[in-house]
Amino acid sequence: MTDRYASFVRSGAGRALVKRLGLPDPPRLRRHTPGDPLLTRPALLGSATGGRLAGQVGTILTAAGVELRDPATAETQERFGALVYDATGVTDSTGLRQLYDFFHPRARAVLPGGRVIVLGTPPDECGTPREATAQRALEGLTRSIGKEFGRGVTAQLVHLTAHGDAGTATGLEATLRFLLSGRSAYVSGQVVRVGAGAAEPPADWDRPLDGQVVLVTGAARGIGAALARVLARDGAQVVALDIPAAGDELAAVANEIGGTAVQLDLTAPDAPTRLADHLASRHGRVDVVVHNAGITRDRTLGRMDADRWDSVIDVNLSSQERINDVLLERGLIPAGGRIVSVSSIAGIAGNRGQTNYATSKAGVIGLVQSLAPALRERGISVNAVAPGFIETRLTARIPLVVREAGRRMNSMAQGGLPVDVAETIGWLAWPASGAVSGNVVRVCGQSLLGA
């Protein structure tokens, strides 16, 4: 679907009008193309006094081909592809001044499409209430930077556990590689927690899913089809699943990526068993399960019939629970496996006329947060992504005024693309991301709606 306003803004006449009237100015987003470097310009790496991560981060970024600059020696007028700051040494509120001293003189030094990453300690792991207070304050900083810097610049806070293992270091590298790259173009203002867990670095970071068997539900069109393409591009053997009515579209996607197609109604009583039997006989396992299938049946709650309520809860939430139960019970998701579920910002903020949908998507967040501690013992990670306004056939049917509001009410002043959701799920599906678990990552351009 074409965003005609964004196209007009990028014309000569449009740019002049936007500047004169102060209208929303959607930037060109830096998206990923295979073979792209993480950054085309140097990154400035700073640290608070006593920070525990700057050395490790410097080693990771240098190995990834990123040219680093030191704040003490960087030229005053130099511009950067990213600003990265280790704030783990901030142990009380007075120490927050160090972040002002680092970011204030460089607020315009980040190039368009640049990245800002602040690294901190999870507040619940801090040694004192003052340290926890200061570390929690970092969320306000990064979310504000995401709204202030503009020009397609994104800003994130990464919490790294102080009780890590080898998987934690790999998880940090995977997270930095995702957040610095064009894969994270429509992700901003997020808090990502990297804990301890099973995580394996790939032989080739351009194909981080080599040898992995990945199930994608709802794969025939939209976000699901984009998912299948991105995961296959990254080396996965994709099992693409959708309902029989979408069989032709599903087959086309599967043939395009060299994957296999499974026609199955996930609400059928025997669906979990049939799916498990298929995966066991064809592959012997499934390394990644991506729960993308979902429906909407919109009405205000007072006008909603029971069938609309039941069908949305069943497809969007209950079917995920049933599939997880069978696959885990039969041991088909091995140690090092990943589960990724698609939620929505409607599940975070609610949405008028979508009580059934918002309930189901909030339930997905609950599923992830409740499963994460239990599955950690089995070496399996589970996360969710929460898309905002994404340009699909469904959003094309939204009335014009509502559609334009959805596009502009975020820090990017535009809707996201299905590939933006797919890239984020792809990162969570990497074996290298196994120490990233229990997260809900919004893919919404830092929407003004919700938390």
Tab-separated table of C-alpha atoms in Angstrom:
chain	number	residue	atom	x	y	z
A	1	MET	CA	0.000	0.000	0.000
A	2	THR	CA	1.449	3.361	-1.020
A	3	ASP	CA	1.842	6.132	1.541
A	4	ARG	CA	1.033	9.047	-0.753
A	5	TYR	CA	1.694	11.662	1.905
A	6	ALA	CA	5.230	10.347	2.491
A	7	SER	CA	5.846	10.324	-1.257
A	8	PHE	CA	4.647	13.936	-1.533
A	9	VAL	CA	6.783	15.055	1.420
A	10	ARG	CA	9.894	13.745	-0.313
A	11	SER	CA	9.237	15.888	-3.377
A	12	GLY	CA	10.663	19.418	-3.644
A	13	ALA	CA	7.296	21.109	-3.207
A	14	GLY	CA	6.371	18.778	-0.382
A	15	ARG	CA	9.539	19.429	1.600
A	16	ALA	CA	9.019	23.169	1.386
A	17	LEU	CA	5.399	22.879	2.544
A	18	VAL	CA	6.253	20.557	5.440
A	19	LYS	CA	8.948	22.912	6.669
A	20	ARG	CA	6.708	25.969	6.393
A	21	LEU	CA	3.681	24.434	8.128
A	22	GLY	CA	5.441	22.141	10.605
A	23	LEU	CA	3.718	19.029	9.255
A	24	PRO	CA	4.892	15.459	10.022
A	25	ASP	CA	8.078	14.690	8.114
A	26	PRO	CA	8.496	10.923	7.522
A	27	PRO	CA	12.230	10.150	7.100
A	28	ARG	CA	13.621	7.528	4.761
A	29	LEU	CA	14.334	4.564	7.003
A	30	ARG	CA	17.584	2.612	6.765
A	31	ARG	CA	16.489	-0.972	6.156
A	32	HIS	CA	18.615	-4.073	5.796
A	33	THR	CA	19.967	-5.460	2.533
A	34	PRO	CA	22.049	-8.655	2.678
A	35	GLY	CA	25.723	-7.783	2.730
A	36	ASP	CA	25.210	-4.377	4.338
A	37	PRO	CA	27.713	-3.396	7.055
A	38	LEU	CA	26.226	-2.691	10.492
A	39	LEU	CA	27.235	0.962	10.143
A	40	THR	CA	28.807	2.946	7.321
A	41	ARG	CA	30.232	5.561	9.699
A	42	PRO	CA	32.059	5.273	13.048
A	43	ALA	CA	30.308	4.696	16.373
A	44	LEU	CA	31.126	6.758	19.445
A	45	LEU	CA	31.497	4.488	22.488
A	46	GLY	CA	31.295	6.118	25.921
A	47	SER	CA	31.020	4.880	29.484
A	48	ALA	CA	30.027	6.090	32.914
A	49	THR	CA	32.663	5.809	35.629
A	50	GLY	CA	32.826	2.178	36.731
A	51	GLY	CA	30.869	0.823	33.767
A	52	ARG	CA	31.314	-2.944	33.345
A	53	LEU	CA	30.465	-3.382	29.653
A	54	ALA	CA	32.397	-0.856	27.551
A	55	GLY	CA	35.396	-3.140	27.003
A	56	GLN	CA	33.243	-6.093	26.015
A	57	VAL	CA	31.092	-3.959	23.725
A	58	GLY	CA	34.166	-2.454	22.096
A	59	THR	CA	35.523	-5.935	21.343
A	60	ILE	CA	32.184	-7.053	19.865
A	61	LEU	CA	31.781	-3.997	17.657
A	62	THR	CA	35.354	-4.026	16.417
A	63	ALA	CA	35.032	-7.695	15.463
A	64	ALA	CA	31.784	-6.824	13.645
A	65	GLY	CA	33.614	-4.286	11.494
A	66	VAL	CA	32.439	-1.142	13.276
A	67	GLU	CA	34.961	1.685	13.485
A	68	LEU	CA	35.003	3.104	17.022
A	69	ARG	CA	35.726	6.583	18.358
A	70	ASP	CA	36.604	7.576	21.926
A	71	PRO	CA	34.791	10.626	23.358
A	72	ALA	CA	38.101	11.938	24.712
A	73	THR	CA	39.740	12.085	21.288
A	74	ALA	CA	36.860	12.370	18.791
A	75	GLU	CA	36.813	15.511	16.685
A	76	THR	CA	34.227	18.089	17.747
A	77	GLN	CA	32.501	18.269	14.363
A	78	GLU	CA	32.596	14.543	13.576
A	79	ARG	CA	29.275	12.816	12.852
A	80	PHE	CA	28.523	9.249	13.816
A	81	GLY	CA	26.525	6.264	12.684
A	82	ALA	CA	25.759	5.417	16.314
A	83	LEU	CA	26.190	6.591	19.881
A	84	VAL	CA	26.699	3.710	22.336
A	85	TYR	CA	26.934	4.357	26.074
A	86	ASP	CA	27.676	1.993	28.959
A	87	ALA	CA	25.592	3.312	31.856
A	88	THR	CA	26.084	0.306	34.154
A	89	GLY	CA	28.380	2.408	36.343
A	90	VAL	CA	25.580	4.819	37.286
A	91	THR	CA	24.753	3.899	40.873
A	92	ASP	CA	22.682	6.867	42.019
A	93	SER	CA	20.687	9.749	40.540
A	94	THR	CA	23.585	12.195	40.659
A	95	GLY	CA	25.490	9.907	38.301
A	96	LEU	CA	22.873	10.510	35.606
A	97	ARG	CA	24.678	13.776	34.862
A	98	GLN	CA	27.257	11.704	32.987
A	99	LEU	CA	24.635	10.827	30.371
A	100	TYR	CA	23.796	14.488	29.886
A	101	ASP	CA	27.485	15.261	29.436
A	102	PHE	CA	27.804	12.544	26.779
A	103	PHE	CA	24.602	13.106	24.780
A	104	HIS	CA	24.026	16.866	25.095
A	105	PRO	CA	26.879	18.016	22.834
A	106	ARG	CA	26.146	15.252	20.326
A	107	ALA	CA	22.389	15.518	19.904
A	108	ARG	CA	22.886	16.525	16.261
A	109	ALA	CA	25.981	14.434	15.661
A	110	VAL	CA	24.072	11.257	14.765
A	111	LEU	CA	23.568	10.795	11.038
A	112	PRO	CA	20.082	10.178	9.578
A	113	GLY	CA	19.131	6.547	10.156
A	114	GLY	CA	21.659	6.373	12.997
A	115	ARG	CA	21.373	4.408	16.212
A	116	VAL	CA	21.546	5.228	19.926
A	117	ILE	CA	22.069	2.392	22.419
A	118	VAL	CA	22.366	2.730	26.186
A	119	LEU	CA	23.457	-0.304	28.204
A	120	GLY	CA	22.298	-0.747	31.779
A	121	THR	CA	21.727	-3.207	34.609
A	122	PRO	CA	18.232	-4.642	35.196
A	123	PRO	CA	16.822	-2.616	38.117
A	124	ASP	CA	15.740	-5.789	39.931
A	125	GLU	CA	19.395	-6.926	40.000
A	126	CYS	CA	20.782	-3.689	41.440
A	127	GLY	CA	22.512	-3.776	44.812
A	128	THR	CA	20.791	-0.735	46.338
A	129	PRO	CA	17.520	1.166	45.908
A	130	ARG	CA	19.481	4.209	44.697
A	131	GLU	CA	21.166	2.204	41.956
A	132	ALA	CA	17.847	0.656	40.910
A	133	THR	CA	16.309	4.137	40.779
A	134	ALA	CA	19.072	5.464	38.545
A	135	GLN	CA	18.956	2.459	36.218
A	136	ARG	CA	15.174	2.742	35.862
A	137	ALA	CA	15.617	6.411	34.915
A	138	LEU	CA	17.482	5.335	31.769
A	139	GLU	CA	14.175	4.323	30.153
A	140	GLY	CA	12.997	7.912	30.169
A	141	LEU	CA	16.249	9.024	28.582
A	142	THR	CA	16.226	6.570	25.693
A	143	ARG	CA	12.532	6.962	24.940
A	144	SER	CA	12.898	10.737	24.851
A	145	ILE	CA	15.950	10.539	22.597
A	146	GLY	CA	13.937	8.355	20.225
A	147	LYS	CA	11.353	11.133	19.956
A	148	GLU	CA	13.795	14.061	19.830
A	149	PHE	CA	16.615	13.098	17.490
A	150	GLY	CA	14.362	12.438	14.467
A	151	ARG	CA	15.635	11.722	10.934
A	152	GLY	CA	15.062	7.982	11.338
A	153	VAL	CA	17.357	7.730	14.381
A	154	THR	CA	16.320	4.977	16.799
A	155	ALA	CA	17.141	4.709	20.522
A	156	GLN	CA	17.108	1.621	22.741
A	157	LEU	CA	17.996	0.538	26.267
A	158	VAL	CA	19.665	-2.860	26.652
A	159	HIS	CA	19.648	-4.429	30.121
A	160	LEU	CA	22.391	-7.001	30.536
A	161	THR	CA	22.224	-9.314	33.528
A	162	ALA	CA	25.140	-9.135	35.923
A	163	HIS	CA	24.856	-12.914	36.442
A	164	GLY	CA	25.581	-13.998	32.893
A	165	ASP	CA	27.389	-16.855	31.189
A	166	ALA	CA	28.820	-17.511	27.746
A	167	GLY	CA	25.313	-17.340	26.302
A	168	THR	CA	24.875	-13.851	27.742
A	169	ALA	CA	27.873	-12.545	25.806
A	170	THR	CA	26.552	-14.109	22.603
A	171	GLY	CA	23.088	-12.691	23.312
A	172	LEU	CA	24.578	-9.232	23.756
A	173	GLU	CA	26.398	-9.514	20.442
A	174	ALA	CA	23.243	-10.676	18.630
A	175	THR	CA	21.249	-7.830	20.170
A	176	LEU	CA	23.841	-5.200	19.262
A	177	ARG	CA	24.071	-6.521	15.713
A	178	PHE	CA	20.290	-6.303	15.333
A	179	LEU	CA	19.838	-2.892	16.922
A	180	LEU	CA	22.720	-1.256	15.030
A	181	SER	CA	21.707	-2.683	11.658
A	182	GLY	CA	18.974	-1.743	9.217
A	183	ARG	CA	16.983	-4.741	10.473
A	184	SER	CA	15.727	-2.585	13.385
A	185	ALA	CA	14.535	0.344	11.233
A	186	TYR	CA	11.044	0.503	12.794
A	187	VAL	CA	12.028	-0.477	16.354
A	188	SER	CA	12.658	2.419	18.747
A	189	GLY	CA	12.202	3.323	22.398
A	190	GLN	CA	12.465	-0.316	23.481
A	191	VAL	CA	13.973	-2.018	26.517
A	192	VAL	CA	15.608	-5.353	25.706
A	193	ARG	CA	16.750	-7.677	28.478
A	194	VAL	CA	19.627	-10.080	27.830
A	195	GLY	CA	19.914	-12.740	30.516
A	196	ALA	CA	21.716	-16.034	30.947
A	197	GLY	CA	20.843	-18.875	28.620
A	198	ALA	CA	21.768	-21.141	25.763
A	199	ALA	CA	23.033	-19.105	22.821
A	200	GLU	CA	25.272	-20.118	19.938
A	201	PRO	CA	27.049	-17.683	17.616
A	202	PRO	CA	26.563	-18.534	13.935
A	203	ALA	CA	29.382	-19.486	11.601
A	204	ASP	CA	28.159	-16.672	9.330
A	205	TRP	CA	26.294	-13.659	10.733
A	206	ASP	CA	24.781	-13.085	7.272
A	207	ARG	CA	23.053	-16.480	7.569
A	208	PRO	CA	22.311	-16.734	11.286
A	209	LEU	CA	19.623	-19.418	10.835
A	210	ASP	CA	21.596	-21.940	8.802
A	211	GLY	CA	20.423	-25.479	9.529
A	212	GLN	CA	17.415	-24.373	11.580
A	213	VAL	CA	13.910	-25.763	11.083
A	214	VAL	CA	11.398	-22.933	11.547
A	215	LEU	CA	7.603	-23.165	11.690
A	216	VAL	CA	5.678	-20.034	10.667
A	217	THR	CA	1.901	-20.014	11.110
A	218	GLY	CA	-0.275	-17.687	9.063
A	219	ALA	CA	2.394	-17.680	6.347
A	220	ALA	CA	0.288	-17.202	3.219
A	221	ARG	CA	0.230	-13.417	3.116
A	222	GLY	CA	1.158	-10.138	4.822
A	223	ILE	CA	3.492	-10.359	7.792
A	224	GLY	CA	3.557	-14.167	7.631
A	225	ALA	CA	4.751	-14.226	4.025
A	226	ALA	CA	7.399	-11.594	4.805
A	227	LEU	CA	8.473	-13.725	7.746
A	228	ALA	CA	8.893	-16.814	5.599
A	229	ARG	CA	11.028	-14.878	3.109
A	230	VAL	CA	13.271	-13.260	5.737
A	231	LEU	CA	13.818	-16.486	7.675
A	232	ALA	CA	14.629	-18.392	4.493
A	233	ARG	CA	17.000	-15.618	3.409
A	234	ASP	CA	18.783	-16.046	6.738
A	235	GLY	CA	19.272	-19.763	6.090
A	236	ALA	CA	16.252	-21.433	7.711
A	237	GLN	CA	14.304	-24.371	6.370
A	238	VAL	CA	10.802	-22.921	6.658
A	239	VAL	CA	7.634	-24.890	7.306
A	240	ALA	CA	4.903	-22.495	6.181
A	241	LEU	CA	1.442	-23.123	7.640
A	242	ASP	CA	-1.937	-21.589	6.907
A	243	ILE	CA	-5.591	-22.540	6.538
A	244	PRO	CA	-6.692	-24.654	3.540
A	245	ALA	CA	-8.620	-21.694	2.064
A	246	ALA	CA	-5.283	-19.899	1.588
A	247	GLY	CA	-3.682	-22.948	-0.013
A	248	ASP	CA	-2.751	-21.380	-3.360
A	249	GLU	CA	-1.084	-18.344	-1.771
A	250	LEU	CA	0.632	-20.567	0.776
A	251	ALA	CA	2.029	-22.840	-1.915
A	252	ALA	CA	3.330	-19.841	-3.852
A	253	VAL	CA	5.216	-18.562	-0.788
A	254	ALA	CA	6.628	-21.993	0.052
A	255	ASN	CA	7.774	-22.580	-3.543
A	256	GLU	CA	9.387	-19.135	-3.709
A	257	ILE	CA	11.572	-19.764	-0.653
A	258	GLY	CA	12.204	-23.468	-1.104
A	259	GLY	CA	10.183	-24.334	1.989
A	260	THR	CA	7.286	-26.707	2.631
A	261	ALA	CA	3.602	-25.855	2.921
A	262	VAL	CA	1.200	-27.274	5.509
A	263	GLN	CA	-2.523	-26.602	5.144
A	264	LEU	CA	-4.102	-26.823	8.575
A	265	ASP	CA	-6.847	-25.108	10.553
A	266	LEU	CA	-5.235	-24.484	13.934
A	267	THR	CA	-8.619	-24.442	15.675
A	268	ALA	CA	-9.377	-28.041	14.704
A	269	PRO	CA	-9.358	-30.355	17.744
A	270	ASP	CA	-6.658	-32.569	16.264
A	271	ALA	CA	-4.539	-29.736	14.805
A	272	PRO	CA	-1.735	-29.804	17.425
A	273	THR	CA	-1.308	-33.573	17.096
A	274	ARG	CA	-1.373	-33.492	13.288
A	275	LEU	CA	1.180	-30.666	13.256
A	276	ALA	CA	3.443	-32.473	15.721
A	277	ASP	CA	3.217	-35.680	13.662
A	278	HIS	CA	4.181	-33.769	10.508
A	279	LEU	CA	7.181	-32.083	12.122
A	280	ALA	CA	8.341	-35.326	13.735
A	281	SER	CA	8.137	-37.383	10.549
A	282	ARG	CA	9.575	-34.762	8.178
A	283	HIS	CA	12.205	-33.056	10.350
A	284	GLY	CA	12.461	-34.818	13.699
A	285	ARG	CA	12.248	-31.464	15.498
A	286	VAL	CA	11.389	-27.798	15.142
A	287	ASP	CA	14.034	-25.323	16.288
A	288	VAL	CA	11.847	-22.224	16.112
A	289	VAL	CA	8.081	-21.839	16.399
A	290	VAL	CA	6.685	-18.515	15.208
A	291	HIS	CA	3.043	-18.013	16.207
A	292	ASN	CA	1.926	-15.446	13.641
A	293	ALA	CA	-1.568	-16.670	12.692
A	294	GLY	CA	-4.253	-14.259	13.810
A	295	ILE	CA	-7.657	-12.838	12.922
A	296	THR	CA	-9.789	-9.798	13.729
A	297	ARG	CA	-13.573	-9.753	14.212
A	298	ASP	CA	-14.143	-6.156	15.249
A	299	ARG	CA	-17.175	-4.786	17.115
A	300	THR	CA	-17.619	-2.742	20.237
A	301	LEU	CA	-18.094	-5.045	23.208
A	302	GLY	CA	-21.794	-4.184	23.586
A	303	ARG	CA	-22.464	-5.173	19.962
A	304	MET	CA	-20.185	-8.185	19.778
A	305	ASP	CA	-21.723	-11.632	19.476
A	306	ALA	CA	-20.199	-14.600	21.259
A	307	ASP	CA	-18.885	-16.175	18.041
A	308	ARG	CA	-16.728	-13.133	17.305
A	309	TRP	CA	-15.289	-13.264	20.801
A	310	ASP	CA	-14.658	-17.012	20.807
A	311	SER	CA	-13.073	-17.221	17.345
A	312	VAL	CA	-10.542	-14.436	18.001
A	313	ILE	CA	-9.497	-15.824	21.391
A	314	ASP	CA	-9.207	-19.319	19.940
A	315	VAL	CA	-7.081	-18.436	16.897
A	316	ASN	CA	-4.936	-15.692	18.430
A	317	LEU	CA	-4.259	-17.186	21.854
A	318	SER	CA	-5.670	-20.600	22.727
A	319	SER	CA	-4.268	-22.284	19.611
A	320	GLN	CA	-0.780	-21.105	20.601
A	321	GLU	CA	-1.159	-22.661	24.022
A	322	ARG	CA	-2.362	-25.957	22.592
A	323	ILE	CA	0.455	-26.164	20.026
A	324	ASN	CA	3.120	-25.260	22.576
A	325	ASP	CA	1.814	-27.883	24.971
A	326	VAL	CA	1.991	-30.718	22.438
A	327	LEU	CA	5.340	-29.744	20.907
A	328	LEU	CA	6.950	-29.353	24.327
A	329	GLU	CA	5.376	-32.510	25.739
A	330	ARG	CA	6.709	-34.538	22.810
A	331	GLY	CA	10.161	-32.955	23.051
A	332	LEU	CA	10.037	-31.634	19.495
A	333	ILE	CA	11.441	-28.228	20.517
A	334	PRO	CA	15.001	-29.099	21.571
A	335	ALA	CA	17.300	-27.311	23.999
A	336	GLY	CA	18.322	-24.087	22.316
A	337	GLY	CA	14.890	-23.793	20.704
A	338	ARG	CA	12.955	-20.549	20.426
A	339	ILE	CA	9.279	-19.621	20.509
A	340	VAL	CA	8.225	-16.227	19.160
A	341	SER	CA	4.627	-15.012	19.369
A	342	VAL	CA	3.040	-12.072	17.592
A	343	SER	CA	1.177	-9.763	19.958
A	344	SER	CA	0.100	-6.174	19.134
A	345	ILE	CA	0.190	-2.715	20.645
A	346	ALA	CA	-3.572	-3.235	20.975
A	347	GLY	CA	-2.693	-5.772	23.658
A	348	ILE	CA	-0.690	-3.090	25.476
A	349	ALA	CA	-2.837	0.010	25.011
A	350	GLY	CA	-6.254	-1.469	24.179
A	351	ASN	CA	-8.312	-0.358	21.203
A	352	ARG	CA	-11.913	0.728	20.816
A	353	GLY	CA	-13.941	-1.835	18.909
A	354	GLN	CA	-11.303	-4.549	19.435
A	355	THR	CA	-11.861	-5.852	22.940
A	356	ASN	CA	-11.627	-9.447	21.738
A	357	TYR	CA	-8.437	-8.777	19.746
A	358	ALA	CA	-6.798	-6.701	22.501
A	359	THR	CA	-7.664	-9.353	25.072
A	360	SER	CA	-6.098	-12.085	22.945
A	361	LYS	CA	-2.946	-10.068	22.275
A	362	ALA	CA	-2.523	-9.125	25.936
A	363	GLY	CA	-2.891	-12.833	26.645
A	364	VAL	CA	-0.001	-13.523	24.259
A	365	ILE	CA	2.179	-11.230	26.378
A	366	GLY	CA	1.065	-13.121	29.462
A	367	LEU	CA	1.908	-16.416	27.770
A	368	VAL	CA	5.450	-15.241	27.020
A	369	GLN	CA	6.091	-13.806	30.451
A	370	SER	CA	4.758	-16.868	32.246
A	371	LEU	CA	6.527	-19.428	30.057
A	372	ALA	CA	9.943	-17.744	30.025
A	373	PRO	CA	11.066	-18.792	33.552
A	374	ALA	CA	9.837	-22.370	33.124
A	375	LEU	CA	11.392	-22.863	29.687
A	376	ARG	CA	14.713	-21.325	30.724
A	377	GLU	CA	15.474	-24.553	32.594
A	378	ARG	CA	15.075	-26.428	29.288
A	379	GLY	CA	17.266	-23.977	27.367
A	380	ILE	CA	14.336	-22.645	25.348
A	381	SER	CA	13.657	-18.932	24.921
A	382	VAL	CA	10.257	-17.351	24.377
A	383	ASN	CA	9.555	-13.771	23.303
A	384	ALA	CA	6.864	-11.659	21.687
A	385	VAL	CA	6.782	-8.855	19.163
A	386	ALA	CA	4.019	-6.251	19.275
A	387	PRO	CA	3.501	-4.583	15.884
A	388	GLY	CA	1.967	-1.149	15.607
A	389	PHE	CA	0.590	0.276	12.358
A	390	ILE	CA	1.972	-1.974	9.608
A	391	GLU	CA	1.124	-1.445	5.939
A	392	THR	CA	-0.865	-4.552	4.967
A	393	ARG	CA	-4.096	-5.370	3.165
A	394	LEU	CA	-5.876	-5.233	6.517
A	395	THR	CA	-4.734	-1.685	7.344
A	396	ALA	CA	-5.583	-0.619	3.780
A	397	ARG	CA	-9.242	-1.182	4.664
A	398	ILE	CA	-9.144	1.208	7.629
A	399	PRO	CA	-10.994	4.517	7.026
A	400	LEU	CA	-8.701	7.241	5.665
A	401	VAL	CA	-8.632	9.530	8.723
A	402	VAL	CA	-7.965	6.667	11.134
A	403	ARG	CA	-5.352	5.211	8.784
A	404	GLU	CA	-3.493	8.519	8.531
A	405	ALA	CA	-3.559	8.910	12.323
A	406	GLY	CA	-2.077	5.434	12.714
A	407	ARG	CA	0.688	6.265	10.278
A	408	ARG	CA	1.684	9.601	11.767
A	409	MET	CA	1.310	8.995	15.521
A	410	ASN	CA	4.803	7.628	16.026
A	411	SER	CA	8.363	8.907	16.059
A	412	MET	CA	8.882	7.869	12.420
A	413	ALA	CA	5.676	9.601	11.189
A	414	GLN	CA	4.912	6.622	8.940
A	415	GLY	CA	3.601	3.087	8.978
A	416	GLY	CA	5.949	0.146	9.173
A	417	LEU	CA	6.303	-2.617	6.599
A	418	PRO	CA	5.746	-6.353	7.094
A	419	VAL	CA	9.494	-6.845	6.674
A	420	ASP	CA	10.099	-4.720	9.799
A	421	VAL	CA	8.156	-7.218	11.899
A	422	ALA	CA	9.842	-10.102	10.108
A	423	GLU	CA	13.352	-8.782	10.760
A	424	THR	CA	12.603	-8.406	14.484
A	425	ILE	CA	11.205	-11.916	14.735
A	426	GLY	CA	14.200	-13.131	12.732
A	427	TRP	CA	16.580	-11.709	15.358
A	428	LEU	CA	14.658	-13.393	18.189
A	429	ALA	CA	14.755	-16.648	16.205
A	430	TRP	CA	18.558	-16.665	15.872
A	431	PRO	CA	20.324	-19.341	17.968
A	432	ALA	CA	22.587	-16.462	19.028
A	433	SER	CA	19.579	-14.793	20.689
A	434	GLY	CA	18.833	-17.670	23.044
A	435	ALA	CA	19.735	-15.538	26.088
A	436	VAL	CA	17.078	-13.011	25.089
A	437	SER	CA	13.903	-14.338	26.705
A	438	GLY	CA	10.712	-13.012	28.260
A	439	ASN	CA	10.839	-9.821	26.175
A	440	VAL	CA	8.001	-8.006	24.430
A	441	VAL	CA	9.501	-5.883	21.660
A	442	ARG	CA	7.285	-3.319	19.976
A	443	VAL	CA	7.696	-2.850	16.221
A	444	CYS	CA	5.787	0.397	16.005
A	445	GLY	CA	8.157	3.235	15.156
A	446	GLN	CA	7.806	4.259	18.820
A	447	SER	CA	4.059	4.737	18.669
A	448	LEU	CA	2.512	7.383	20.902
A	449	LEU	CA	-0.060	4.804	21.999
A	450	GLY	CA	0.531	2.576	25.006
A	451	ALA	CA	3.605	2.225	27.197
